[in-house]
CSV table of C-alpha atoms in Angstrom, one decimal:
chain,number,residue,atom,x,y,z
A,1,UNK,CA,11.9,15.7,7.6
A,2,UNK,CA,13.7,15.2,4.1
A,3,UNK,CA,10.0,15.3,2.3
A,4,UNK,CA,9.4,11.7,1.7
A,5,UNK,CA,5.7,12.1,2.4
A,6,UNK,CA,5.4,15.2,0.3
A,7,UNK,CA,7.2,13.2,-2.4
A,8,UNK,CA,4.2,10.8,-2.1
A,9,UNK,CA,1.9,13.1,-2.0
A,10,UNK,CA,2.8,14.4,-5.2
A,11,UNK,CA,3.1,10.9,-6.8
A,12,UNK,CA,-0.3,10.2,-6.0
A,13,UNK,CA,-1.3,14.3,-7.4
A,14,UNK,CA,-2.6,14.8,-3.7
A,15,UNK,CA,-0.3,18.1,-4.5
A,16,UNK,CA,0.9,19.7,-7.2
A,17,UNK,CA,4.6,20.2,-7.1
A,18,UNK,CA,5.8,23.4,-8.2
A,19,UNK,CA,8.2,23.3,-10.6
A,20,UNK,CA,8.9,20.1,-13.1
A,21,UNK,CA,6.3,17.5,-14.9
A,22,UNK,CA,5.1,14.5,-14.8
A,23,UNK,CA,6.4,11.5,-17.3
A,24,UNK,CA,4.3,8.1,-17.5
A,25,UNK,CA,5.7,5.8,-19.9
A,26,UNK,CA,7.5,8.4,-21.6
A,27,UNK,CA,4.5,10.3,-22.3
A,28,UNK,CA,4.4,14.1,-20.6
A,29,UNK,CA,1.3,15.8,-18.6
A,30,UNK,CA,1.0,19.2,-17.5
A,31,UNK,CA,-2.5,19.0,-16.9
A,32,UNK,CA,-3.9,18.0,-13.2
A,33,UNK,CA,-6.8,16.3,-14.9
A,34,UNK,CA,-4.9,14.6,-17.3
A,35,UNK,CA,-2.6,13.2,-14.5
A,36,UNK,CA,-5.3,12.1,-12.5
A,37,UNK,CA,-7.5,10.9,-15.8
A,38,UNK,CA,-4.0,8.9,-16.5
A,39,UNK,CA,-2.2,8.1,-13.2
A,40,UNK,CA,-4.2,7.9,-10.3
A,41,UNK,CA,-6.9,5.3,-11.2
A,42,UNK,CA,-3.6,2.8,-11.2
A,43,UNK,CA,-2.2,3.5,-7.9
A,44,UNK,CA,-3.0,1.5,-4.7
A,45,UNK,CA,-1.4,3.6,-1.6
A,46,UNK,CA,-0.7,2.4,2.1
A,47,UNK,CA,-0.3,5.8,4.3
A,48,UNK,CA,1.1,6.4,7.4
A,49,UNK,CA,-2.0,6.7,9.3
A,50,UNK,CA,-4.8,3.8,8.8
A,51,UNK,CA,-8.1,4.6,8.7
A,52,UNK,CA,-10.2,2.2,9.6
A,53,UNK,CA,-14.4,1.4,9.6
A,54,UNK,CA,-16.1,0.5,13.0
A,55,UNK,CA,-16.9,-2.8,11.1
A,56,UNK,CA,-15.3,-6.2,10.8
A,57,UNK,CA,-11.7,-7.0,9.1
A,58,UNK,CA,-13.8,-8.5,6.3
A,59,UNK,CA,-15.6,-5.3,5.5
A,60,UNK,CA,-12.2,-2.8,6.2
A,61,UNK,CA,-10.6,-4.8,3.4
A,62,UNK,CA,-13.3,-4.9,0.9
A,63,UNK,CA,-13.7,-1.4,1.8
A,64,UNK,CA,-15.9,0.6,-1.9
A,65,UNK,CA,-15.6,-2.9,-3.7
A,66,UNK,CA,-18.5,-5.0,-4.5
A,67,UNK,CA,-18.7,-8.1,-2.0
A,68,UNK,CA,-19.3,-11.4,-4.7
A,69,UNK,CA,-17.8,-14.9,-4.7
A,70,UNK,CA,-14.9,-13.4,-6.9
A,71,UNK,CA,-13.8,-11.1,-4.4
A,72,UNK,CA,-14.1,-12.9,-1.6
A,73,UNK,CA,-11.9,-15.4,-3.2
A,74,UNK,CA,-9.9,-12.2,-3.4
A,75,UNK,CA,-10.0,-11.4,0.2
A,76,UNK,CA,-9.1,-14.5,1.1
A,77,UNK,CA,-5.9,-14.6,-0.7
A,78,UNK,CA,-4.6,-10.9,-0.1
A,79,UNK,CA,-5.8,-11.6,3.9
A,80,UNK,CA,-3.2,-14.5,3.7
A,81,UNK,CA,-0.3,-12.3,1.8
A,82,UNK,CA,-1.0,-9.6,4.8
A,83,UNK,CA,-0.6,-12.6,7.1
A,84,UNK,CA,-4.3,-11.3,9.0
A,85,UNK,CA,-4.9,-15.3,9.6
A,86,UNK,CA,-2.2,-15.4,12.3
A,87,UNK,CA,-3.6,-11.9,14.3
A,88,UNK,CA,-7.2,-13.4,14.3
A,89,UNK,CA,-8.1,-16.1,17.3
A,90,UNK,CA,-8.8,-19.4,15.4
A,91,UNK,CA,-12.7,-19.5,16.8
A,92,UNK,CA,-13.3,-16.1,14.6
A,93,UNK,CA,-13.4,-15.4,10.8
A,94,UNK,CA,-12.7,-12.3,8.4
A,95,UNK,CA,-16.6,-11.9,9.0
A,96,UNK,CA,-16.7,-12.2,12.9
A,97,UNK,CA,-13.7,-10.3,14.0
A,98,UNK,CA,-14.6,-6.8,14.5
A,99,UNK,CA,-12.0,-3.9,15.0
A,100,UNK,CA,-13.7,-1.0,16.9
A,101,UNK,CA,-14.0,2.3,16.3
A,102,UNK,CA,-11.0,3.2,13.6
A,103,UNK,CA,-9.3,0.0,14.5
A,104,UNK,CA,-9.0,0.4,18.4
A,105,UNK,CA,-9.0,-3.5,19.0
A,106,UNK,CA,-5.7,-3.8,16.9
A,107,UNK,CA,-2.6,-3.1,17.5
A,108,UNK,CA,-0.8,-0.5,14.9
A,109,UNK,CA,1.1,-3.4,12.9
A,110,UNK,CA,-2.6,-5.1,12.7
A,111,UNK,CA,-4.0,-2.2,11.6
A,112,UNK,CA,-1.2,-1.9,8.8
A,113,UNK,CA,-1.8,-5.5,7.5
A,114,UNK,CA,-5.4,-5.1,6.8
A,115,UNK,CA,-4.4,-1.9,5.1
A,116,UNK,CA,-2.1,-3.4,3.0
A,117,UNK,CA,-4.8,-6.0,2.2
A,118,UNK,CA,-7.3,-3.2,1.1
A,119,UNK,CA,-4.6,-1.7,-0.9
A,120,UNK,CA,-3.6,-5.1,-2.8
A,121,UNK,CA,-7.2,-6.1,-3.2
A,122,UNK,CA,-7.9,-3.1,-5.5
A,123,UNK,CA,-5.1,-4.8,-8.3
A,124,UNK,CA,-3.7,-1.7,-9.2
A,125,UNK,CA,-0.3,-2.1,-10.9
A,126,UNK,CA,0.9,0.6,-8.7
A,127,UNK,CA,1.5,0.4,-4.7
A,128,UNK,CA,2.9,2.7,-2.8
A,129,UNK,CA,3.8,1.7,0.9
A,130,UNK,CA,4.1,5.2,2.7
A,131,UNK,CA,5.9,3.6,6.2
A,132,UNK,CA,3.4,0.8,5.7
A,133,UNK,CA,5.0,-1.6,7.4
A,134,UNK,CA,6.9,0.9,10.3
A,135,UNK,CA,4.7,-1.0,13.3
A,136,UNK,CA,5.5,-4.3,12.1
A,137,UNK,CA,8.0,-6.8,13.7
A,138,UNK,CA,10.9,-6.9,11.5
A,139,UNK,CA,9.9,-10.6,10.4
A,140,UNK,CA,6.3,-9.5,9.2
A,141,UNK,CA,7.4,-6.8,7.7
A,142,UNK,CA,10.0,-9.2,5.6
A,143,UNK,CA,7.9,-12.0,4.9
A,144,UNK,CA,4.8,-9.5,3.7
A,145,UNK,CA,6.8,-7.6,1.5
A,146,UNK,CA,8.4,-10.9,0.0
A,147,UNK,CA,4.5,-12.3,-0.2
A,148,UNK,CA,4.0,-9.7,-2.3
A,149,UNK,CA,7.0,-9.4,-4.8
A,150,UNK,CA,6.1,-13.1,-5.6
A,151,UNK,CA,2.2,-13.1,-5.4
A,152,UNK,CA,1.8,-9.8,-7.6
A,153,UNK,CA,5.1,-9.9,-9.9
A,154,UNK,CA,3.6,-7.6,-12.6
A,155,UNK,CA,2.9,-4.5,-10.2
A,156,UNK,CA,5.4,-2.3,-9.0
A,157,UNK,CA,6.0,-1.4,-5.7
A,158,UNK,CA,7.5,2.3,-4.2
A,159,UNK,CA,8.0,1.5,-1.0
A,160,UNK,CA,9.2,4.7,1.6
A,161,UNK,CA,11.0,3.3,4.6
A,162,UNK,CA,13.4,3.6,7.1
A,163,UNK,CA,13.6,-0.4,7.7
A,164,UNK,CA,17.6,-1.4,6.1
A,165,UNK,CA,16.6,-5.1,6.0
A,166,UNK,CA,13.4,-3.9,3.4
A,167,UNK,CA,16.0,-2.0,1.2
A,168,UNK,CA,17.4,-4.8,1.2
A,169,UNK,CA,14.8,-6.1,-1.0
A,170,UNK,CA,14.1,-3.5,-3.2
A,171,UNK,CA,15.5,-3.5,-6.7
A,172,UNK,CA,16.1,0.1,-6.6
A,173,UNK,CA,16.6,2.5,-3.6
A,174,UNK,CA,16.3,6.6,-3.9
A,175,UNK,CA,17.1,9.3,-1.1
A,176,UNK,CA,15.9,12.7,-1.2
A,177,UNK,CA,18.5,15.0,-0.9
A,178,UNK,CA,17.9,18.6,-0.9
A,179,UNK,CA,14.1,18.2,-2.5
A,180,UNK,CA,16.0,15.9,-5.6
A,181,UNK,CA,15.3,12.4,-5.8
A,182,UNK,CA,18.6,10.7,-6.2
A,183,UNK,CA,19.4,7.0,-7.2
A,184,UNK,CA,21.8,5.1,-4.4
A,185,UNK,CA,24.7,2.8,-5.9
A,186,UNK,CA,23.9,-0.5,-4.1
């Protein structure tokens, strides 16, 4: 109720916020096409709500991008930072497990770790993790948020959360207070 997805929402230009502008390395945009020209081509986002494909986990992950030997190496190593191997029966693959009709054959924290594998797959510098990991045991949620912070040290991560033992983690944490985004003292 404090905006936190609204926030997002206007991170990613989804919305344009109605008063203020956007900085990117210092450099100012007024312009929504020059924002999303700029911005948006760097940013890998994890909603709320996964969508998923009545396919395979293979092909919900390498969702729009090319399948070749490259990213299937890819796959393989984002699958094993979104710990997927551990939710798949050992007699099925990437290939052979299929997740129904938006997912229905996984759980909600299942369907959240194949998201956050389509996300990282992408290698955008940017991910946001919008509640990402909300229907996640509390030790999944730790040891995939600590996969990535040390498989993917160069990107930087805005993660939205209620979880205290995430913060924990994070480097920086903001609140919104009143519709201002406001640095906590750790």
């Amino acid at each position: 109720g404090s905006g936190k997805s609204t926030f997002v929402d206007i991170v990613l230009t989804l919305l344009q916020s109605d008063s203020g502008t956007y900085l990117v390395n210092n450099k100012k945009y007024v312009q929504q096409k020059e924002i999303i020209k700029n911005w948006v081509n760097f940013v890998a986002h994890v909603p709320q709500r996964v969508y998923l494909i009545d396919s395979n986990i293979e092909n919900n992950i390498l969702f729009g991008i090319e399948k070749n030997e490259n990213n299937f190496k890819k796959l393989d190593f984002v699958s094993k930072i979104a710990l997927i191997d551990g939710m798949i029966p050992n007699e099925k693959s990437l290939r052979e497990y299929y997740v129904g009709c938006n997912g229905a054959k996984l759980s909600g924290g299942q369907r959240q770790r194949v998201a956050i594998a389509r996300a990282l797959i992408t290698g955008k510098p940017i991910l946001i993790l919008d509640e990402a990991t909300s229907a996640l045991d509390p030790q999944s949620e730790i040891t995939i948020f600590k996969n990535i912070r040390e498989s993917f040290k160069d990107i930087t991560i805005i993660s939205v959360t209620h979880s205290k033992q995430l913060l924990k983690l994070c480097d920086k944490i903001y609140s919104l207070k009143d519709g201002k985004l406001i640095l906590n003292k750790k």
